[in-house]
PDB file of C-alpha atoms in Angstrom:
ATOM      1  CA  ASN A  28     -76.550  44.262 -65.400  1.00  0.00           C
ATOM      2  CA  ALA A  29     -73.670  45.361 -63.037  1.00  0.00           C
ATOM      3  CA  GLY A  30     -70.995  42.997 -64.672  1.00  0.00           C
ATOM      4  CA  VAL A  31     -68.247  42.398 -62.456  1.00  0.00           C
ATOM      5  CA  THR A  32     -67.989  44.323 -59.164  1.00  0.00           C
ATOM      6  CA  GLN A  33     -65.157  44.546 -56.633  1.00  0.00           C
ATOM      7  CA  THR A  34     -64.892  46.042 -53.298  1.00  0.00           C
ATOM      8  CA  PRO A  35     -63.046  47.876 -51.930  1.00  0.00           C
ATOM      9  CA  LYS A  36     -61.619  50.111 -54.536  1.00  0.00           C
ATOM     10  CA  PHE A  37     -58.578  51.244 -52.285  1.00  0.00           C
ATOM     11  CA  GLN A  38     -57.164  49.466 -49.190  1.00  0.00           C
ATOM     12  CA  VAL A  39     -54.089  50.201 -46.950  1.00  0.00           C
ATOM     13  CA  LEU A  40     -52.928  47.463 -44.634  1.00  0.00           C
ATOM     14  CA  LYS A  41     -50.171  46.949 -42.211  1.00  0.00           C
ATOM     15  CA  THR A  42     -47.833  44.094 -42.557  1.00  0.00           C
ATOM     16  CA  GLY A  43     -49.365  41.108 -40.927  1.00  0.00           C
ATOM     17  CA  GLN A  44     -52.877  42.047 -41.241  1.00  0.00           C
ATOM     18  CA  SER A  45     -55.314  39.916 -43.111  1.00  0.00           C
ATOM     19  CA  MET A  46     -58.247  41.143 -45.420  1.00  0.00           C
ATOM     20  CA  THR A  47     -60.696  39.842 -47.832  1.00  0.00           C
ATOM     21  CA  LEU A  48     -61.181  41.293 -51.294  1.00  0.00           C
ATOM     22  CA  GLN A  49     -64.723  40.922 -52.590  1.00  0.00           C
ATOM     23  CA  CYS A  50     -65.610  40.071 -56.197  1.00  0.00           C
ATOM     24  CA  ALA A  51     -69.229  39.401 -57.483  1.00  0.00           C
ATOM     25  CA  GLN A  52     -70.624  38.893 -61.090  1.00  0.00           C
ATOM     26  CA  ASP A  53     -74.288  38.809 -62.231  1.00  0.00           C
ATOM     27  CA  MET A  54     -73.725  37.244 -65.730  1.00  0.00           C
ATOM     28  CA  ASN A  55     -74.065  33.562 -64.583  1.00  0.00           C
ATOM     29  CA  HIS A  56     -70.467  32.949 -65.647  1.00  0.00           C
ATOM     30  CA  GLU A  57     -68.871  29.672 -64.434  1.00  0.00           C
ATOM     31  CA  TYR A  58     -65.268  30.751 -64.647  1.00  0.00           C
ATOM     32  CA  MET A  59     -63.809  33.216 -62.486  1.00  0.00           C
ATOM     33  CA  SER A  60     -60.459  34.428 -61.899  1.00  0.00           C
ATOM     34  CA  TRP A  61     -58.072  36.670 -59.804  1.00  0.00           C
ATOM     35  CA  TYR A  62     -55.032  38.553 -61.200  1.00  0.00           C
ATOM     36  CA  ARG A  63     -52.489  40.971 -59.695  1.00  0.00           C
ATOM     37  CA  GLN A  64     -50.914  43.690 -61.885  1.00  0.00           C
ATOM     38  CA  ASP A  65     -47.676  45.349 -60.588  1.00  0.00           C
ATOM     39  CA  PRO A  66     -46.546  48.490 -62.005  1.00  0.00           C
ATOM     40  CA  GLY A  67     -45.644  48.550 -65.598  1.00  0.00           C
ATOM     41  CA  MET A  68     -46.586  44.956 -65.844  1.00  0.00           C
ATOM     42  CA  GLY A  69     -49.064  42.536 -67.266  1.00  0.00           C
ATOM     43  CA  LEU A  70     -51.471  40.547 -65.233  1.00  0.00           C
ATOM     44  CA  ARG A  71     -50.364  37.408 -63.318  1.00  0.00           C
ATOM     45  CA  LEU A  72     -52.912  34.633 -62.428  1.00  0.00           C
ATOM     46  CA  ILE A  73     -53.368  34.292 -58.535  1.00  0.00           C
ATOM     47  CA  HIS A  74     -56.312  31.624 -58.389  1.00  0.00           C
ATOM     48  CA  TYR A  75     -59.315  30.775 -60.474  1.00  0.00           C
ATOM     49  CA  SER A  76     -62.370  28.707 -60.388  1.00  0.00           C
ATOM     50  CA  VAL A  77     -64.396  26.665 -62.986  1.00  0.00           C
ATOM     51  CA  GLY A  78     -67.554  26.686 -60.906  1.00  0.00           C
ATOM     52  CA  ALA A  79     -68.925  26.816 -57.461  1.00  0.00           C
ATOM     53  CA  GLY A  80     -66.775  24.481 -55.119  1.00  0.00           C
ATOM     54  CA  ILE A  81     -63.989  24.309 -57.608  1.00  0.00           C
ATOM     55  CA  THR A  82     -60.885  26.442 -57.319  1.00  0.00           C
ATOM     56  CA  ASP A  83     -57.256  25.960 -58.500  1.00  0.00           C
ATOM     57  CA  GLN A  84     -54.051  27.765 -58.324  1.00  0.00           C
ATOM     58  CA  GLY A  85     -52.499  29.978 -60.942  1.00  0.00           C
ATOM     59  CA  GLU A  86     -49.024  31.369 -61.476  1.00  0.00           C
ATOM     60  CA  VAL A  87     -48.693  33.256 -57.985  1.00  0.00           C
ATOM     61  CA  PRO A  88     -51.010  31.637 -55.456  1.00  0.00           C
ATOM     62  CA  ASN A  89     -48.680  32.091 -52.107  1.00  0.00           C
ATOM     63  CA  GLY A  90     -50.124  34.090 -49.477  1.00  0.00           C
ATOM     64  CA  TYR A  91     -53.797  34.024 -50.825  1.00  0.00           C
ATOM     65  CA  ASN A  92     -56.862  31.873 -50.495  1.00  0.00           C
ATOM     66  CA  VAL A  93     -59.937  31.727 -52.442  1.00  0.00           C
ATOM     67  CA  SER A  94     -63.236  29.956 -52.076  1.00  0.00           C
ATOM     68  CA  ARG A  95     -66.381  29.578 -54.414  1.00  0.00           C
ATOM     69  CA  SER A  96     -69.548  28.878 -52.526  1.00  0.00           C
ATOM     70  CA  THR A  97     -71.735  30.424 -55.087  1.00  0.00           C
ATOM     71  CA  THR A  98     -71.556  31.108 -58.751  1.00  0.00           C
ATOM     72  CA  GLU A  99     -71.785  34.793 -58.229  1.00  0.00           C
ATOM     73  CA  ASP A 100     -68.961  35.373 -55.428  1.00  0.00           C
ATOM     74  CA  PHE A 101     -65.276  34.653 -55.668  1.00  0.00           C
ATOM     75  CA  PRO A 102     -63.704  36.181 -52.611  1.00  0.00           C
ATOM     76  CA  LEU A 103     -59.762  36.415 -52.322  1.00  0.00           C
ATOM     77  CA  ARG A 104     -58.335  36.513 -48.915  1.00  0.00           C
ATOM     78  CA  LEU A 105     -54.909  37.644 -47.984  1.00  0.00           C
ATOM     79  CA  LEU A 106     -53.755  35.560 -44.923  1.00  0.00           C
ATOM     80  CA  SER A 107     -50.885  37.586 -43.578  1.00  0.00           C
ATOM     81  CA  ALA A 108     -50.113  40.828 -45.900  1.00  0.00           C
ATOM     82  CA  ALA A 109     -46.491  41.660 -46.960  1.00  0.00           C
ATOM     83  CA  PRO A 110     -45.142  44.613 -48.772  1.00  0.00           C
ATOM     84  CA  SER A 111     -44.753  42.262 -51.815  1.00  0.00           C
ATOM     85  CA  GLN A 112     -48.506  41.983 -52.121  1.00  0.00           C
ATOM     86  CA  THR A 113     -48.694  45.865 -52.897  1.00  0.00           C
ATOM     87  CA  SER A 114     -50.537  45.798 -56.157  1.00  0.00           C
ATOM     88  CA  VAL A 115     -53.627  46.196 -58.043  1.00  0.00           C
ATOM     89  CA  TYR A 116     -56.063  43.196 -57.995  1.00  0.00           C
ATOM     90  CA  PHE A 117     -58.503  42.550 -60.641  1.00  0.00           C
ATOM     91  CA  CYS A 118     -61.232  39.869 -60.756  1.00  0.00           C
ATOM     92  CA  ALA A 119     -62.565  38.531 -63.822  1.00  0.00           C
ATOM     93  CA  SER A 120     -65.347  36.261 -65.088  1.00  0.00           C
ATOM     94  CA  SER A 121     -65.576  34.279 -68.305  1.00  0.00           C
ATOM     95  CA  THR A 122     -67.882  32.481 -70.528  1.00  0.00           C
ATOM     96  CA  ASP A 123     -66.620  29.223 -72.069  1.00  0.00           C
ATOM     97  CA  SER A 124     -65.156  31.137 -75.088  1.00  0.00           C
ATOM     98  CA  ASN A 125     -62.733  32.398 -72.287  1.00  0.00           C
ATOM     99  CA  THR A 126     -63.334  35.874 -73.187  1.00  0.00           C
ATOM    100  CA  GLN A 127     -63.053  37.554 -69.777  1.00  0.00           C
ATOM    101  CA  TYR A 128     -64.868  40.428 -68.109  1.00  0.00           C
ATOM    102  CA  PHE A 129     -62.876  42.413 -65.591  1.00  0.00           C
ATOM    103  CA  GLY A 130     -63.931  44.450 -62.607  1.00  0.00           C
ATOM    104  CA  PRO A 131     -62.502  47.887 -61.867  1.00  0.00           C
ATOM    105  CA  GLY A 132     -59.915  46.554 -59.670  1.00  0.00           C
ATOM    106  CA  THR A 133     -58.726  46.897 -56.108  1.00  0.00           C
ATOM    107  CA  ARG A 134     -55.578  48.893 -55.254  1.00  0.00           C
ATOM    108  CA  LEU A 135     -53.914  47.577 -52.342  1.00  0.00           C
ATOM    109  CA  THR A 136     -50.975  49.123 -50.299  1.00  0.00           C
ATOM    110  CA  VAL A 137     -49.187  47.117 -47.754  1.00  0.00           C
ATOM    111  CA  LEU A 138     -46.995  49.089 -45.315  1.00  0.00           C
TER     112      LEU A 138
ATOM    113  CA  SER B  26     -43.417  33.525 -66.222  1.00  0.00           C
ATOM    114  CA  GLN B  27     -45.312  35.589 -68.983  1.00  0.00           C
ATOM    115  CA  GLN B  28     -46.601  33.226 -71.611  1.00  0.00           C
ATOM    116  CA  GLY B  29     -47.130  36.169 -73.865  1.00  0.00           C
ATOM    117  CA  GLU B  30     -44.365  38.612 -74.506  1.00  0.00           C
ATOM    118  CA  GLU B  31     -45.158  42.002 -76.371  1.00  0.00           C
ATOM    119  CA  ASP B  32     -43.088  44.396 -78.441  1.00  0.00           C
ATOM    120  CA  PRO B  33     -42.714  47.145 -78.568  1.00  0.00           C
ATOM    121  CA  GLN B  34     -42.995  47.738 -74.764  1.00  0.00           C
ATOM    122  CA  ALA B  35     -43.978  51.580 -75.644  1.00  0.00           C
ATOM    123  CA  LEU B  36     -45.083  53.175 -78.771  1.00  0.00           C
ATOM    124  CA  SER B  37     -45.671  56.788 -79.661  1.00  0.00           C
ATOM    125  CA  ILE B  38     -47.322  57.877 -82.857  1.00  0.00           C
ATOM    126  CA  GLN B  39     -49.292  60.672 -84.261  1.00  0.00           C
ATOM    127  CA  GLU B  40     -52.966  60.961 -84.777  1.00  0.00           C
ATOM    128  CA  GLY B  41     -54.120  59.325 -88.033  1.00  0.00           C
ATOM    129  CA  GLU B  42     -51.043  56.849 -88.331  1.00  0.00           C
ATOM    130  CA  ASN B  43     -51.266  53.115 -87.885  1.00  0.00           C
ATOM    131  CA  ALA B  44     -50.100  51.340 -84.903  1.00  0.00           C
ATOM    132  CA  THR B  45     -48.688  47.729 -84.765  1.00  0.00           C
ATOM    133  CA  MET B  46     -48.238  45.521 -81.652  1.00  0.00           C
ATOM    134  CA  ASN B  47     -46.546  42.169 -81.693  1.00  0.00           C
ATOM    135  CA  CYS B  48     -47.083  39.194 -79.293  1.00  0.00           C
ATOM    136  CA  SER B  49     -45.190  36.097 -78.955  1.00  0.00           C
ATOM    137  CA  TYR B  50     -46.244  33.079 -76.761  1.00  0.00           C
ATOM    138  CA  LYS B  51     -44.786  29.637 -75.816  1.00  0.00           C
ATOM    139  CA  THR B  52     -47.218  26.939 -75.680  1.00  0.00           C
ATOM    140  CA  SER B  53     -50.124  25.526 -77.855  1.00  0.00           C
ATOM    141  CA  ILE B  54     -53.244  27.725 -77.799  1.00  0.00           C
ATOM    142  CA  ASN B  55     -56.938  27.359 -78.490  1.00  0.00           C
ATOM    143  CA  ASN B  56     -57.326  31.062 -78.936  1.00  0.00           C
ATOM    144  CA  LEU B  57     -55.436  34.319 -78.505  1.00  0.00           C
ATOM    145  CA  GLN B  58     -56.982  37.595 -77.216  1.00  0.00           C
ATOM    146  CA  TRP B  59     -56.193  41.148 -77.146  1.00  0.00           C
ATOM    147  CA  TYR B  60     -57.227  43.508 -74.261  1.00  0.00           C
ATOM    148  CA  ARG B  61     -56.999  47.241 -73.815  1.00  0.00           C
ATOM    149  CA  GLN B  62     -56.570  48.920 -70.467  1.00  0.00           C
ATOM    150  CA  ASN B  63     -56.899  52.674 -69.880  1.00  0.00           C
ATOM    151  CA  SER B  64     -54.641  54.022 -67.117  1.00  0.00           C
ATOM    152  CA  GLY B  65     -55.883  53.024 -63.765  1.00  0.00           C
ATOM    153  CA  ARG B  66     -58.944  51.058 -65.186  1.00  0.00           C
ATOM    154  CA  GLY B  67     -59.845  47.297 -65.690  1.00  0.00           C
ATOM    155  CA  LEU B  68     -59.129  45.519 -68.909  1.00  0.00           C
ATOM    156  CA  VAL B  69     -61.649  45.480 -71.826  1.00  0.00           C
ATOM    157  CA  HIS B  70     -61.824  42.724 -74.332  1.00  0.00           C
ATOM    158  CA  LEU B  71     -61.026  43.973 -77.816  1.00  0.00           C
ATOM    159  CA  ILE B  72     -60.863  40.726 -80.219  1.00  0.00           C
ATOM    160  CA  LEU B  73     -60.408  36.938 -79.818  1.00  0.00           C
ATOM    161  CA  ILE B  74     -58.745  34.995 -82.745  1.00  0.00           C
ATOM    162  CA  ARG B  75     -58.766  31.196 -82.689  1.00  0.00           C
ATOM    163  CA  SER B  76     -55.965  28.993 -83.516  1.00  0.00           C
ATOM    164  CA  ASN B  77     -57.581  27.861 -86.864  1.00  0.00           C
ATOM    165  CA  GLU B  78     -57.780  31.517 -87.948  1.00  0.00           C
ATOM    166  CA  ARG B  79     -55.298  33.424 -89.560  1.00  0.00           C
ATOM    167  CA  GLU B  80     -56.598  36.953 -89.657  1.00  0.00           C
ATOM    168  CA  LYS B  81     -59.585  38.813 -88.045  1.00  0.00           C
ATOM    169  CA  HIS B  82     -61.113  42.242 -88.377  1.00  0.00           C
ATOM    170  CA  SER B  83     -63.174  44.250 -85.958  1.00  0.00           C
ATOM    171  CA  GLY B  84     -63.723  47.996 -86.869  1.00  0.00           C
ATOM    172  CA  ARG B  85     -60.065  49.672 -87.108  1.00  0.00           C
ATOM    173  CA  LEU B  86     -58.504  46.533 -85.466  1.00  0.00           C
ATOM    174  CA  ARG B  87     -56.763  43.908 -87.427  1.00  0.00           C
ATOM    175  CA  VAL B  88     -55.314  40.809 -85.733  1.00  0.00           C
ATOM    176  CA  THR B  89     -53.164  38.185 -87.269  1.00  0.00           C
ATOM    177  CA  LEU B  90     -52.109  34.860 -85.905  1.00  0.00           C
ATOM    178  CA  ASP B  91     -49.136  32.662 -87.024  1.00  0.00           C
ATOM    179  CA  THR B  92     -49.276  29.499 -84.900  1.00  0.00           C
ATOM    180  CA  SER B  93     -46.132  28.075 -86.591  1.00  0.00           C
ATOM    181  CA  LYS B  94     -44.120  31.076 -85.266  1.00  0.00           C
ATOM    182  CA  LYS B  95     -46.255  31.420 -82.017  1.00  0.00           C
ATOM    183  CA  SER B  96     -46.789  35.083 -82.621  1.00  0.00           C
ATOM    184  CA  SER B  97     -49.647  37.517 -83.037  1.00  0.00           C
ATOM    185  CA  SER B  98     -49.978  41.146 -84.196  1.00  0.00           C
ATOM    186  CA  LEU B  99     -52.657  43.852 -83.664  1.00  0.00           C
ATOM    187  CA  LEU B 100     -52.907  46.604 -85.930  1.00  0.00           C
ATOM    188  CA  ILE B 101     -54.797  49.770 -85.052  1.00  0.00           C
ATOM    189  CA  THR B 102     -55.563  51.705 -88.209  1.00  0.00           C
ATOM    190  CA  ALA B 103     -55.999  55.522 -88.419  1.00  0.00           C
ATOM    191  CA  SER B 104     -55.492  55.965 -84.773  1.00  0.00           C
ATOM    192  CA  ARG B 105     -56.938  58.581 -82.528  1.00  0.00           C
ATOM    193  CA  ALA B 106     -55.769  60.142 -79.238  1.00  0.00           C
ATOM    194  CA  ALA B 107     -58.558  58.142 -77.514  1.00  0.00           C
ATOM    195  CA  ASP B 108     -56.763  55.071 -78.516  1.00  0.00           C
ATOM    196  CA  THR B 109     -53.901  56.041 -76.009  1.00  0.00           C
ATOM    197  CA  ALA B 110     -53.942  53.041 -73.618  1.00  0.00           C
ATOM    198  CA  SER B 111     -51.846  49.835 -72.766  1.00  0.00           C
ATOM    199  CA  TYR B 112     -52.634  46.765 -74.966  1.00  0.00           C
ATOM    200  CA  PHE B 113     -52.222  43.178 -73.839  1.00  0.00           C
ATOM    201  CA  CYS B 114     -52.325  39.803 -75.519  1.00  0.00           C
ATOM    202  CA  ALA B 115     -53.518  36.788 -73.678  1.00  0.00           C
ATOM    203  CA  THR B 116     -53.692  33.060 -74.226  1.00  0.00           C
ATOM    204  CA  ASP B 117     -55.410  30.315 -72.844  1.00  0.00           C
ATOM    205  CA  GLY B 118     -52.619  28.275 -71.405  1.00  0.00           C
ATOM    206  CA  GLU B 119     -52.113  24.602 -71.151  1.00  0.00           C
ATOM    207  CA  ASP B 120     -51.028  25.066 -67.449  1.00  0.00           C
ATOM    208  CA  THR B 121     -54.527  26.200 -66.334  1.00  0.00           C
ATOM    209  CA  GLY B 122     -56.406  23.607 -68.697  1.00  0.00           C
ATOM    210  CA  ARG B 123     -57.407  26.570 -70.619  1.00  0.00           C
ATOM    211  CA  ARG B 124     -59.659  27.778 -68.018  1.00  0.00           C
ATOM    212  CA  ALA B 125     -57.782  31.053 -67.465  1.00  0.00           C
ATOM    213  CA  LEU B 126     -55.623  33.356 -69.308  1.00  0.00           C
ATOM    214  CA  THR B 127     -51.988  34.190 -69.364  1.00  0.00           C
ATOM    215  CA  PHE B 128     -51.057  37.875 -70.169  1.00  0.00           C
ATOM    216  CA  GLY B 129     -48.371  39.452 -71.884  1.00  0.00           C
ATOM    217  CA  SER B 130     -46.558  42.379 -70.452  1.00  0.00           C
ATOM    218  CA  GLY B 131     -48.146  44.682 -72.514  1.00  0.00           C
ATOM    219  CA  THR B 132     -47.552  47.732 -74.963  1.00  0.00           C
ATOM    220  CA  ARG B 133     -48.076  51.281 -73.940  1.00  0.00           C
ATOM    221  CA  LEU B 134     -49.441  53.091 -76.918  1.00  0.00           C
ATOM    222  CA  GLN B 135     -49.403  56.998 -76.812  1.00  0.00           C
ATOM    223  CA  VAL B 136     -51.367  58.699 -79.686  1.00  0.00           C
ATOM    224  CA  GLN B 137     -50.368  62.287 -80.187  1.00  0.00           C
ATOM    225  CA  PRO B 138     -53.150  64.800 -81.097  1.00  0.00           C
TER     226      PRO B 138
END
């Protein structure tokens, strides 16, 4: 079991560029979420999904899109990167009990 | 806004001492969880306490929950240098239909050897 995997580990973008952060889990979890963590802060929810084909917005969804075509994958798309999106991004999957299993994170810098 | 707020923001203790961290939240919950994050790493689940429970133990961890005060505490007994990390509480918020978590801002714990 690889658990939750995220790629890439590090990424530098220029303002206005777009990119997709990949997230995959092999635990057959229905629920998946994307969070961002800014320095010295807790995690803030961007988008979440309760199953294939079902997504919803979290606390800070602006500038991000998600889709869930399979149970395993939950990619996060940055449409037009801005310096305010410089952060560490974590993907998580969970069971019904809502105990979340986190990926190692993607550290994104937007210049 | 953060559902859970923790205090203290930072805590420095000597090895062998106990560490207590507190968390407050705003809405009703089904459960409250505590997570640990080592520097530069993802979060790791420590313990979950349900809204109908008042206290739970796991090894050197003791969690209490007071739903009337909307607060929880995490006690780490006999701390070790390896316990140095950030600790976050998280609740299953009504705003996400209890399908995702809302995290507090965390307590940074430093255990001096």
